[in-house]
């Protein structure tokens, strides 16, 4: 076993470029994507009335109330072309007391913008009506004063405690991308089995006194260690260098990652069981892998996917369980006891997939 | 040269399992994505939102007015008369009832189900995951809030929104309730300031101005095009890895013995890439069209344009295959090369917007993404699907041709001279 492990390490030592590139890629990808979530949507506003600039400045300050949507004044022509080309989803044409949303298609962001714009315009209509009837000028600040001490209040709490369960999509994406890349790395490593088979090394190992179990253990362990190394490096990097929120219980997170890695190696081994040459693996594996985080809902808020068939398919892969366990550890302070179920599921998937996979590989070689 | 093309196509034909994967998986993906995002991103009537809210009402509305009166007299030290007048006024306002009316209104009925429960039962159900969240109306809420409204102080009680985990459902419920409370407060503020006179409000009309040819670009179309392009990219990596097979199985050495011109080898790879990419994308588009009706009622011009663009993409990708093949012949460790090809394809796929929802990407990266062949193809097809205007696709077409020439030049430049291949 040690010799198999060692020979694989030596291959990487001689040619560390790919692994290093993948690790760098996973840090870079996470950094870019996880950071991008909070960039606000930009919505172009313009007016074609006579006193366009006046209207634009008036509504710009009124529309820009929070950070979620950013309204920017642009030329009418530019706004229309941008919407038409699909560079932006929606632009708002302003009139003195009315508006039109300029859109091409029913994108999800449109209704969100519509709600906000509608609210602002309705409120302004009410305010100006009051100003007209009463001749008061200070209505706006009066309303603000009143709302600062609003009579009806709403407060969020957790079910068990006062503390609000916080959730952060950035952190989830961090793990989604780290796991996505780690699935590729472990796939490349597991593919060494087929590689060594076609190059004849496998046959020479069979002739040696080494047992089959030792041979497989060597490959699995090698793949496991390299992948875990990648995950740990990325996590430490994000925790200590970039100060991301990855929870206080890092050991438990790493343990879940370890279970995930083992489980995914088994799935990769299962795929290896279906193919003959390493090239086939390169054709099939990368086409299947991107599916897994998608159906596991790793890119979206939990609860976004509700289709029972999809949920069932997602449960067959370790990623859904790993994400669930890690999210509950990070955001809801779950302990080992709470994530035990997910760990066992991953272990079960791992054992079953590994069993079938190795069986298929062995059958093929006869 | 014909024999080279035949050889490359035969390599794929021999490996029908792989060919089937490349053809069927993207269609599977399009279907899965459609299911996963159906209702989420479309403004359909049949929304898939199913929000379960428990409402725990601990407030006794019947007692509220007496409490309010008491509080007004004792704490705000108002005279009996004054307090009575205010209570009279308050009698018409039942915030709790308003809240229930709102939550059970027809607009919300389709996706919000309200369960009136005891707190302990509700907490259990939320923990089990049967319900999304709990709204608690605490004891004395009506009295305290109305008191606050009349006196202008902060209220002593607040509605409590309790949740077990933050999910898209519990956030949606929160924003619905929060929107209502916000609206209620605003109306109170308006009333307070406007006093008895009710000014006539001229509400904005709002509405949409649709531009473009009226054709909308649907999510299904996006998935179909994106997956087609993504798997075409994978195909390029597959073609490149076949070079490794040929070297290993001594095919390459046998080719050397035939004394064929080295370029024939490269051209064989490129032509087979063109054929396979064409086959693959057209297959994906046509099959998903028949299953999901992706491009309904489109003219023959539209389809011709579509095919022209696919041909352009296949040319560009054949250029990329040439680069990969040339690199494969130059490196010592073909495995490392394959790994790097995979990384390049992943990179293209991600920033071209084929892998992950493009909204995750920062804006500048989205712009870079439009320069990758698959990203450019996506942009071009988006234009074509919406407007069917020849003028709008001329520029990207020229760009794509440019990228094709660039890739081919790089491929030719890197391609080893006779006898230099490793």
PDB file of C-alpha atoms in Angstrom, chain A residues 11 15 17-18 21-22 25 28-29 32-37 39-40 42 46 48 79-81 83-87 90 93 97-108 110-111 114 118-119 121-130 132-134 136 139 142-144 146-169 173 177 180-181 184-185 187-188 191-192 195 198-199 273-291 294-295 299-307 310 313 324 327-328 332 364, chain B residues 14-15 17-18 21-22 25 28-29 32-33 35-37 40-44 48 93 95 123 126-127 134-135 141-142 144-146 148-150 152-155 157-169 171 174 177-179 181-219 227 230-231 234 237-238 241-242 244-245 248-249 333-340 342-343 346 350-351 355-357 359-366 370 379 382-383 386-387 389:
ATOM      1  CA  UNK A  11       4.319  11.482  -9.854  1.00  0.00           C
ATOM      2  CA  UNK A  15       4.780  17.304 -11.967  1.00  0.00           C
ATOM      3  CA  UNK A  17       1.682  21.944 -11.856  1.00  0.00           C
ATOM      4  CA  UNK A  18      -1.805  20.481 -12.281  1.00  0.00           C
ATOM      5  CA  UNK A  21      -3.238  25.055 -10.631  1.00  0.00           C
ATOM      6  CA  UNK A  22      -6.376  23.382  -9.363  1.00  0.00           C
ATOM      7  CA  UNK A  25      -8.160  27.876  -9.270  1.00  0.00           C
ATOM      8  CA  UNK A  28      -9.618  32.183  -7.151  1.00  0.00           C
ATOM      9  CA  UNK A  29     -13.018  30.891  -8.213  1.00  0.00           C
ATOM     10  CA  UNK A  32     -14.501  35.817  -7.347  1.00  0.00           C
ATOM     11  CA  UNK A  33     -17.900  34.204  -7.096  1.00  0.00           C
ATOM     12  CA  UNK A  34     -18.502  34.408  -3.406  1.00  0.00           C
ATOM     13  CA  UNK A  35     -17.569  38.069  -3.508  1.00  0.00           C
ATOM     14  CA  UNK A  36     -19.819  38.805  -6.437  1.00  0.00           C
ATOM     15  CA  UNK A  37     -23.039  37.891  -4.698  1.00  0.00           C
ATOM     16  CA  UNK A  39     -22.717  43.462  -5.873  1.00  0.00           C
ATOM     17  CA  UNK A  40     -26.006  45.313  -6.150  1.00  0.00           C
ATOM     18  CA  UNK A  42     -27.736  48.236 -11.334  1.00  0.00           C
ATOM     19  CA  UNK A  46     -33.759  57.983 -17.700  1.00  0.00           C
ATOM     20  CA  UNK A  48     -37.614  61.742 -21.973  1.00  0.00           C
ATOM     21  CA  UNK A  79     -30.517  52.575 -21.682  1.00  0.00           C
ATOM     22  CA  UNK A  80     -32.668  51.177 -24.469  1.00  0.00           C
ATOM     23  CA  UNK A  81     -29.722  49.635 -26.313  1.00  0.00           C
ATOM     24  CA  UNK A  83     -31.691  46.545 -22.327  1.00  0.00           C
ATOM     25  CA  UNK A  84     -32.052  45.377 -25.893  1.00  0.00           C
ATOM     26  CA  UNK A  85     -28.601  43.809 -25.911  1.00  0.00           C
ATOM     27  CA  UNK A  86     -29.289  42.088 -22.635  1.00  0.00           C
ATOM     28  CA  UNK A  87     -26.505  43.928 -20.789  1.00  0.00           C
ATOM     29  CA  UNK A  90     -34.443  46.479 -16.841  1.00  0.00           C
ATOM     30  CA  UNK A  93     -38.337  55.513 -17.825  1.00  0.00           C
ATOM     31  CA  UNK A  97     -45.356  61.249 -11.378  1.00  0.00           C
ATOM     32  CA  UNK A  98     -45.284  58.027 -13.314  1.00  0.00           C
ATOM     33  CA  UNK A  99     -42.868  55.443 -14.658  1.00  0.00           C
ATOM     34  CA  UNK A 100     -42.511  52.669 -17.216  1.00  0.00           C
ATOM     35  CA  UNK A 101     -40.202  49.697 -16.933  1.00  0.00           C
ATOM     36  CA  UNK A 102     -38.265  49.060 -20.115  1.00  0.00           C
ATOM     37  CA  UNK A 103     -37.677  45.331 -20.464  1.00  0.00           C
ATOM     38  CA  UNK A 104     -37.175  42.698 -23.105  1.00  0.00           C
ATOM     39  CA  UNK A 105     -38.037  39.566 -21.221  1.00  0.00           C
ATOM     40  CA  UNK A 106     -39.442  38.267 -17.995  1.00  0.00           C
ATOM     41  CA  UNK A 107     -36.248  37.903 -16.054  1.00  0.00           C
ATOM     42  CA  UNK A 108     -36.474  37.232 -12.320  1.00  0.00           C
ATOM     43  CA  UNK A 110     -37.581  42.519 -13.120  1.00  0.00           C
ATOM     44  CA  UNK A 111     -40.399  41.875 -10.675  1.00  0.00           C
ATOM     45  CA  UNK A 114     -40.907  46.615 -10.181  1.00  0.00           C
ATOM     46  CA  UNK A 118     -43.937  50.897  -7.494  1.00  0.00           C
ATOM     47  CA  UNK A 119     -43.653  51.383  -3.745  1.00  0.00           C
ATOM     48  CA  UNK A 121     -43.851  56.066  -6.669  1.00  0.00           C
ATOM     49  CA  UNK A 122     -47.009  55.300  -4.695  1.00  0.00           C
ATOM     50  CA  UNK A 123     -45.568  56.833  -1.577  1.00  0.00           C
ATOM     51  CA  UNK A 124     -44.460  59.902  -3.440  1.00  0.00           C
ATOM     52  CA  UNK A 125     -47.930  60.242  -4.906  1.00  0.00           C
ATOM     53  CA  UNK A 126     -49.425  60.203  -1.413  1.00  0.00           C
ATOM     54  CA  UNK A 127     -46.906  62.683  -0.113  1.00  0.00           C
ATOM     55  CA  UNK A 128     -47.472  65.109  -2.929  1.00  0.00           C
ATOM     56  CA  UNK A 129     -51.215  64.818  -2.448  1.00  0.00           C
ATOM     57  CA  UNK A 130     -50.799  65.835   1.183  1.00  0.00           C
ATOM     58  CA  UNK A 132     -51.101  69.944  -2.180  1.00  0.00           C
ATOM     59  CA  UNK A 133     -54.056  69.847   0.205  1.00  0.00           C
ATOM     60  CA  UNK A 134     -52.275  71.141   3.268  1.00  0.00           C
ATOM     61  CA  UNK A 136     -47.053  71.815   4.163  1.00  0.00           C
ATOM     62  CA  UNK A 139     -44.235  66.168   4.995  1.00  0.00           C
ATOM     63  CA  UNK A 142     -42.461  64.317   9.316  1.00  0.00           C
ATOM     64  CA  UNK A 143     -43.167  60.902   7.903  1.00  0.00           C
ATOM     65  CA  UNK A 144     -39.596  59.865   8.494  1.00  0.00           C
ATOM     66  CA  UNK A 146     -43.010  59.087  12.531  1.00  0.00           C
ATOM     67  CA  UNK A 147     -41.615  55.935  10.982  1.00  0.00           C
ATOM     68  CA  UNK A 148     -38.536  56.076  13.200  1.00  0.00           C
ATOM     69  CA  UNK A 149     -40.930  55.259  16.047  1.00  0.00           C
ATOM     70  CA  UNK A 150     -43.348  53.188  14.034  1.00  0.00           C
ATOM     71  CA  UNK A 151     -46.275  51.811  16.045  1.00  0.00           C
ATOM     72  CA  UNK A 152     -46.064  48.338  14.515  1.00  0.00           C
ATOM     73  CA  UNK A 153     -42.818  46.489  14.788  1.00  0.00           C
ATOM     74  CA  UNK A 154     -41.565  43.151  13.605  1.00  0.00           C
ATOM     75  CA  UNK A 155     -38.612  41.337  15.061  1.00  0.00           C
ATOM     76  CA  UNK A 156     -36.855  38.183  13.938  1.00  0.00           C
ATOM     77  CA  UNK A 157     -35.835  35.450  16.350  1.00  0.00           C
ATOM     78  CA  UNK A 158     -34.725  31.863  16.335  1.00  0.00           C
ATOM     79  CA  UNK A 159     -37.205  29.244  17.500  1.00  0.00           C
ATOM     80  CA  UNK A 160     -35.069  28.064  20.371  1.00  0.00           C
ATOM     81  CA  UNK A 161     -33.355  31.230  21.442  1.00  0.00           C
ATOM     82  CA  UNK A 162     -33.311  34.963  20.993  1.00  0.00           C
ATOM     83  CA  UNK A 163     -30.451  34.661  18.560  1.00  0.00           C
ATOM     84  CA  UNK A 164     -31.440  34.988  14.935  1.00  0.00           C
ATOM     85  CA  UNK A 165     -30.172  32.110  12.836  1.00  0.00           C
ATOM     86  CA  UNK A 166     -27.968  33.831  10.309  1.00  0.00           C
ATOM     87  CA  UNK A 167     -27.297  32.543   6.902  1.00  0.00           C
ATOM     88  CA  UNK A 168     -24.729  33.672   4.405  1.00  0.00           C
ATOM     89  CA  UNK A 169     -24.768  32.686   0.765  1.00  0.00           C
ATOM     90  CA  UNK A 173     -20.700  29.309  -2.267  1.00  0.00           C
ATOM     91  CA  UNK A 177     -16.797  25.867  -5.299  1.00  0.00           C
ATOM     92  CA  UNK A 180     -16.612  21.390  -7.077  1.00  0.00           C
ATOM     93  CA  UNK A 181     -12.891  21.712  -7.697  1.00  0.00           C
ATOM     94  CA  UNK A 184     -12.236  17.305 -10.186  1.00  0.00           C
ATOM     95  CA  UNK A 185      -8.977  16.756  -8.328  1.00  0.00           C
ATOM     96  CA  UNK A 187     -11.362  12.394 -10.171  1.00  0.00           C
ATOM     97  CA  UNK A 188      -7.985  13.020 -11.771  1.00  0.00           C
ATOM     98  CA  UNK A 191      -8.250   8.045 -12.920  1.00  0.00           C
ATOM     99  CA  UNK A 192      -4.696   6.890 -12.176  1.00  0.00           C
ATOM    100  CA  UNK A 195      -4.011   5.065 -16.367  1.00  0.00           C
ATOM    101  CA  UNK A 198      -3.542   0.795 -19.773  1.00  0.00           C
ATOM    102  CA  UNK A 199       0.174   1.409 -19.297  1.00  0.00           C
ATOM    103  CA  UNK A 273     -15.959   0.928 -13.214  1.00  0.00           C
ATOM    104  CA  UNK A 274     -17.984   1.781 -16.285  1.00  0.00           C
ATOM    105  CA  UNK A 275     -15.123   2.828 -18.511  1.00  0.00           C
ATOM    106  CA  UNK A 276     -12.081   1.248 -20.080  1.00  0.00           C
ATOM    107  CA  UNK A 277      -9.565   3.954 -20.851  1.00  0.00           C
ATOM    108  CA  UNK A 278      -8.504   7.090 -18.985  1.00  0.00           C
ATOM    109  CA  UNK A 279      -9.660   9.162 -21.955  1.00  0.00           C
ATOM    110  CA  UNK A 280     -13.204   7.921 -21.569  1.00  0.00           C
ATOM    111  CA  UNK A 281     -13.029   9.034 -17.990  1.00  0.00           C
ATOM    112  CA  UNK A 282     -12.041  12.518 -19.143  1.00  0.00           C
ATOM    113  CA  UNK A 283     -15.060  12.569 -21.423  1.00  0.00           C
ATOM    114  CA  UNK A 284     -17.629  11.359 -18.936  1.00  0.00           C
ATOM    115  CA  UNK A 285     -16.495  12.574 -15.538  1.00  0.00           C
ATOM    116  CA  UNK A 286     -16.392  16.335 -16.244  1.00  0.00           C
ATOM    117  CA  UNK A 287     -19.837  16.150 -17.821  1.00  0.00           C
ATOM    118  CA  UNK A 288     -21.384  14.533 -14.763  1.00  0.00           C
ATOM    119  CA  UNK A 289     -19.660  16.508 -12.034  1.00  0.00           C
ATOM    120  CA  UNK A 290     -21.076  19.984 -12.711  1.00  0.00           C
ATOM    121  CA  UNK A 291     -24.535  18.458 -12.385  1.00  0.00           C
ATOM    122  CA  UNK A 294     -26.563  22.144  -9.276  1.00  0.00           C
ATOM    123  CA  UNK A 295     -29.082  19.525  -8.265  1.00  0.00           C
ATOM    124  CA  UNK A 299     -25.388  27.477  -5.595  1.00  0.00           C
ATOM    125  CA  UNK A 300     -28.718  28.597  -4.234  1.00  0.00           C
ATOM    126  CA  UNK A 301     -30.310  29.310  -0.894  1.00  0.00           C
ATOM    127  CA  UNK A 302     -31.442  26.189   0.948  1.00  0.00           C
ATOM    128  CA  UNK A 303     -35.005  25.311   0.118  1.00  0.00           C
ATOM    129  CA  UNK A 304     -34.890  26.717  -3.399  1.00  0.00           C
ATOM    130  CA  UNK A 305     -35.252  23.329  -5.034  1.00  0.00           C
ATOM    131  CA  UNK A 306     -38.548  21.780  -4.080  1.00  0.00           C
ATOM    132  CA  UNK A 307     -39.079  19.183  -6.769  1.00  0.00           C
ATOM    133  CA  UNK A 310     -34.679  16.277  -7.871  1.00  0.00           C
ATOM    134  CA  UNK A 313     -31.559  12.407  -6.934  1.00  0.00           C
ATOM    135  CA  UNK A 324     -26.338  20.358   4.759  1.00  0.00           C
ATOM    136  CA  UNK A 327     -24.170  24.693   6.829  1.00  0.00           C
ATOM    137  CA  UNK A 328     -25.721  23.487  10.060  1.00  0.00           C
ATOM    138  CA  UNK A 332     -26.619  26.834  13.516  1.00  0.00           C
ATOM    139  CA  UNK A 364     -13.791  -5.954 -16.660  1.00  0.00           C
TER     140      UNK A 364
ATOM    141  CA  UNK B  14     -15.662   2.746 -31.760  1.00  0.00           C
ATOM    142  CA  UNK B  15     -16.396   4.378 -28.450  1.00  0.00           C
ATOM    143  CA  UNK B  17     -20.627   4.790 -24.900  1.00  0.00           C
ATOM    144  CA  UNK B  18     -18.682   7.996 -24.747  1.00  0.00           C
ATOM    145  CA  UNK B  21     -22.804  10.322 -22.995  1.00  0.00           C
ATOM    146  CA  UNK B  22     -21.820  13.478 -24.793  1.00  0.00           C
ATOM    147  CA  UNK B  25     -26.109  14.177 -20.899  1.00  0.00           C
ATOM    148  CA  UNK B  28     -30.638  15.449 -19.424  1.00  0.00           C
ATOM    149  CA  UNK B  29     -29.078  18.583 -17.971  1.00  0.00           C
ATOM    150  CA  UNK B  32     -33.059  18.844 -14.963  1.00  0.00           C
ATOM    151  CA  UNK B  33     -32.308  22.548 -14.993  1.00  0.00           C
ATOM    152  CA  UNK B  35     -37.337  21.348 -13.540  1.00  0.00           C
ATOM    153  CA  UNK B  36     -35.071  22.864 -10.945  1.00  0.00           C
ATOM    154  CA  UNK B  37     -35.688  26.436 -12.001  1.00  0.00           C
ATOM    155  CA  UNK B  40     -38.380  30.104  -9.629  1.00  0.00           C
ATOM    156  CA  UNK B  41     -37.364  32.348 -12.471  1.00  0.00           C
ATOM    157  CA  UNK B  42     -40.512  32.575 -14.519  1.00  0.00           C
ATOM    158  CA  UNK B  43     -43.438  34.790 -13.658  1.00  0.00           C
ATOM    159  CA  UNK B  44     -45.873  32.028 -14.312  1.00  0.00           C
ATOM    160  CA  UNK B  48     -43.980  26.668  -7.078  1.00  0.00           C
ATOM    161  CA  UNK B  93     -58.827  49.689  13.371  1.00  0.00           C
ATOM    162  CA  UNK B  95     -54.373  45.625  13.179  1.00  0.00           C
ATOM    163  CA  UNK B 123     -42.246  25.413  17.413  1.00  0.00           C
ATOM    164  CA  UNK B 126     -41.101  24.264  12.528  1.00  0.00           C
ATOM    165  CA  UNK B 127     -38.325  22.144  14.030  1.00  0.00           C
ATOM    166  CA  UNK B 134     -43.891  31.296  13.087  1.00  0.00           C
ATOM    167  CA  UNK B 135     -45.416  34.710  13.539  1.00  0.00           C
ATOM    168  CA  UNK B 141     -50.062  43.843  20.810  1.00  0.00           C
ATOM    169  CA  UNK B 142     -53.153  45.729  19.620  1.00  0.00           C
ATOM    170  CA  UNK B 144     -49.668  48.684  22.870  1.00  0.00           C
ATOM    171  CA  UNK B 145     -49.317  49.417  19.172  1.00  0.00           C
ATOM    172  CA  UNK B 146     -52.340  51.661  19.007  1.00  0.00           C
ATOM    173  CA  UNK B 148     -47.847  53.969  20.511  1.00  0.00           C
ATOM    174  CA  UNK B 149     -49.565  55.238  17.396  1.00  0.00           C
ATOM    175  CA  UNK B 150     -51.625  57.819  19.340  1.00  0.00           C
ATOM    176  CA  UNK B 152     -46.093  58.759  19.231  1.00  0.00           C
ATOM    177  CA  UNK B 153     -43.777  56.582  21.272  1.00  0.00           C
ATOM    178  CA  UNK B 154     -42.067  53.329  20.460  1.00  0.00           C
ATOM    179  CA  UNK B 155     -44.364  50.411  21.186  1.00  0.00           C
ATOM    180  CA  UNK B 157     -44.419  44.948  22.198  1.00  0.00           C
ATOM    181  CA  UNK B 158     -43.414  43.766  18.776  1.00  0.00           C
ATOM    182  CA  UNK B 159     -44.511  40.998  16.484  1.00  0.00           C
ATOM    183  CA  UNK B 160     -42.064  38.142  16.669  1.00  0.00           C
ATOM    184  CA  UNK B 161     -41.051  36.310  13.559  1.00  0.00           C
ATOM    185  CA  UNK B 162     -39.420  33.033  14.558  1.00  0.00           C
ATOM    186  CA  UNK B 163     -37.572  30.750  12.262  1.00  0.00           C
ATOM    187  CA  UNK B 164     -35.456  27.644  12.637  1.00  0.00           C
ATOM    188  CA  UNK B 165     -33.228  28.155   9.621  1.00  0.00           C
ATOM    189  CA  UNK B 166     -32.959  30.894   7.102  1.00  0.00           C
ATOM    190  CA  UNK B 167     -34.211  29.440   3.832  1.00  0.00           C
ATOM    191  CA  UNK B 168     -35.621  31.017   0.724  1.00  0.00           C
ATOM    192  CA  UNK B 169     -39.094  30.243   2.050  1.00  0.00           C
ATOM    193  CA  UNK B 171     -37.020  34.877   3.853  1.00  0.00           C
ATOM    194  CA  UNK B 174     -40.426  37.588   6.190  1.00  0.00           C
ATOM    195  CA  UNK B 177     -44.952  40.261   6.430  1.00  0.00           C
ATOM    196  CA  UNK B 178     -42.393  42.994   6.693  1.00  0.00           C
ATOM    197  CA  UNK B 179     -43.804  44.630   3.573  1.00  0.00           C
ATOM    198  CA  UNK B 181     -46.099  46.072   8.449  1.00  0.00           C
ATOM    199  CA  UNK B 182     -44.157  48.688   6.543  1.00  0.00           C
ATOM    200  CA  UNK B 183     -47.223  49.585   4.553  1.00  0.00           C
ATOM    201  CA  UNK B 184     -49.393  49.735   7.679  1.00  0.00           C
ATOM    202  CA  UNK B 185     -46.948  52.040   9.426  1.00  0.00           C
ATOM    203  CA  UNK B 186     -46.784  54.231   6.375  1.00  0.00           C
ATOM    204  CA  UNK B 187     -50.521  54.549   6.196  1.00  0.00           C
ATOM    205  CA  UNK B 188     -50.632  55.473   9.890  1.00  0.00           C
ATOM    206  CA  UNK B 189     -47.965  58.062   9.265  1.00  0.00           C
ATOM    207  CA  UNK B 190     -49.902  59.501   6.330  1.00  0.00           C
ATOM    208  CA  UNK B 191     -53.077  59.598   8.363  1.00  0.00           C
ATOM    209  CA  UNK B 192     -51.360  61.220  11.297  1.00  0.00           C
ATOM    210  CA  UNK B 193     -49.964  63.956   9.114  1.00  0.00           C
ATOM    211  CA  UNK B 194     -52.848  64.441   6.743  1.00  0.00           C
ATOM    212  CA  UNK B 195     -55.290  64.474   9.639  1.00  0.00           C
ATOM    213  CA  UNK B 196     -58.925  64.153   8.880  1.00  0.00           C
ATOM    214  CA  UNK B 197     -58.746  65.442   5.347  1.00  0.00           C
ATOM    215  CA  UNK B 198     -58.194  62.673   2.874  1.00  0.00           C
ATOM    216  CA  UNK B 199     -56.395  64.080  -0.091  1.00  0.00           C
ATOM    217  CA  UNK B 200     -57.119  62.651  -3.513  1.00  0.00           C
ATOM    218  CA  UNK B 201     -54.103  60.627  -4.497  1.00  0.00           C
ATOM    219  CA  UNK B 202     -53.183  60.258  -8.120  1.00  0.00           C
ATOM    220  CA  UNK B 203     -51.518  56.878  -8.156  1.00  0.00           C
ATOM    221  CA  UNK B 204     -48.853  56.130 -10.742  1.00  0.00           C
ATOM    222  CA  UNK B 205     -49.870  53.898 -13.565  1.00  0.00           C
ATOM    223  CA  UNK B 206     -46.625  52.020 -13.886  1.00  0.00           C
ATOM    224  CA  UNK B 207     -46.489  49.279 -16.450  1.00  0.00           C
ATOM    225  CA  UNK B 208     -44.026  47.978 -18.938  1.00  0.00           C
ATOM    226  CA  UNK B 209     -42.536  49.120 -22.155  1.00  0.00           C
ATOM    227  CA  UNK B 210     -41.418  46.075 -24.053  1.00  0.00           C
ATOM    228  CA  UNK B 211     -38.703  46.601 -26.559  1.00  0.00           C
ATOM    229  CA  UNK B 212     -37.212  44.268 -29.088  1.00  0.00           C
ATOM    230  CA  UNK B 213     -38.996  42.094 -31.566  1.00  0.00           C
ATOM    231  CA  UNK B 214     -41.294  40.888 -28.848  1.00  0.00           C
ATOM    232  CA  UNK B 215     -39.626  37.498 -28.638  1.00  0.00           C
ATOM    233  CA  UNK B 216     -38.623  36.841 -25.068  1.00  0.00           C
ATOM    234  CA  UNK B 217     -35.498  34.956 -24.192  1.00  0.00           C
ATOM    235  CA  UNK B 218     -36.664  32.214 -21.878  1.00  0.00           C
ATOM    236  CA  UNK B 219     -34.735  30.250 -19.321  1.00  0.00           C
ATOM    237  CA  UNK B 227     -25.555  23.300 -22.282  1.00  0.00           C
ATOM    238  CA  UNK B 230     -20.672  23.626 -22.748  1.00  0.00           C
ATOM    239  CA  UNK B 231     -20.708  20.074 -24.006  1.00  0.00           C
ATOM    240  CA  UNK B 234     -16.043  19.135 -23.409  1.00  0.00           C
ATOM    241  CA  UNK B 237     -11.088  18.222 -24.586  1.00  0.00           C
ATOM    242  CA  UNK B 238     -12.142  14.716 -25.560  1.00  0.00           C
ATOM    243  CA  UNK B 241      -7.229  13.369 -25.194  1.00  0.00           C
ATOM    244  CA  UNK B 242      -7.601  11.011 -28.148  1.00  0.00           C
ATOM    245  CA  UNK B 244      -2.897  10.454 -26.006  1.00  0.00           C
ATOM    246  CA  UNK B 245      -4.690   7.226 -26.916  1.00  0.00           C
ATOM    247  CA  UNK B 248      -0.174   4.941 -26.408  1.00  0.00           C
ATOM    248  CA  UNK B 249      -1.614   2.482 -28.847  1.00  0.00           C
ATOM    249  CA  UNK B 333       3.395  14.047 -19.450  1.00  0.00           C
ATOM    250  CA  UNK B 334       0.207  13.718 -21.437  1.00  0.00           C
ATOM    251  CA  UNK B 335      -1.791  13.256 -18.239  1.00  0.00           C
ATOM    252  CA  UNK B 336      -0.788  16.621 -16.880  1.00  0.00           C
ATOM    253  CA  UNK B 337      -1.724  18.113 -20.238  1.00  0.00           C
ATOM    254  CA  UNK B 338      -5.157  16.513 -20.043  1.00  0.00           C
ATOM    255  CA  UNK B 339      -5.627  17.914 -16.558  1.00  0.00           C
ATOM    256  CA  UNK B 340      -4.737  21.377 -17.770  1.00  0.00           C
ATOM    257  CA  UNK B 342      -9.841  20.227 -18.352  1.00  0.00           C
ATOM    258  CA  UNK B 343      -8.968  23.296 -16.301  1.00  0.00           C
ATOM    259  CA  UNK B 346     -13.726  24.624 -16.888  1.00  0.00           C
ATOM    260  CA  UNK B 350     -17.479  29.173 -15.902  1.00  0.00           C
ATOM    261  CA  UNK B 351     -16.749  32.654 -17.186  1.00  0.00           C
ATOM    262  CA  UNK B 355     -21.657  26.298 -15.647  1.00  0.00           C
ATOM    263  CA  UNK B 356     -23.093  28.424 -12.940  1.00  0.00           C
ATOM    264  CA  UNK B 357     -25.851  30.991 -13.037  1.00  0.00           C
ATOM    265  CA  UNK B 359     -25.555  36.360 -11.809  1.00  0.00           C
ATOM    266  CA  UNK B 360     -22.988  34.995  -9.388  1.00  0.00           C
ATOM    267  CA  UNK B 361     -20.208  36.487 -11.448  1.00  0.00           C
ATOM    268  CA  UNK B 362     -19.035  40.020 -10.859  1.00  0.00           C
ATOM    269  CA  UNK B 363     -19.779  42.394 -13.727  1.00  0.00           C
ATOM    270  CA  UNK B 364     -16.237  42.694 -15.046  1.00  0.00           C
ATOM    271  CA  UNK B 365     -15.931  38.939 -15.219  1.00  0.00           C
ATOM    272  CA  UNK B 366     -19.180  38.718 -17.138  1.00  0.00           C
ATOM    273  CA  UNK B 370     -18.222  37.469 -23.487  1.00  0.00           C
ATOM    274  CA  UNK B 379     -24.386  36.428 -26.629  1.00  0.00           C
ATOM    275  CA  UNK B 382     -29.359  35.538 -27.392  1.00  0.00           C
ATOM    276  CA  UNK B 383     -29.461  38.376 -29.900  1.00  0.00           C
ATOM    277  CA  UNK B 386     -34.727  37.827 -29.643  1.00  0.00           C
ATOM    278  CA  UNK B 387     -34.398  39.974 -32.717  1.00  0.00           C
ATOM    279  CA  UNK B 389     -31.523  40.832 -37.033  1.00  0.00           C
TER     280      UNK B 389
END
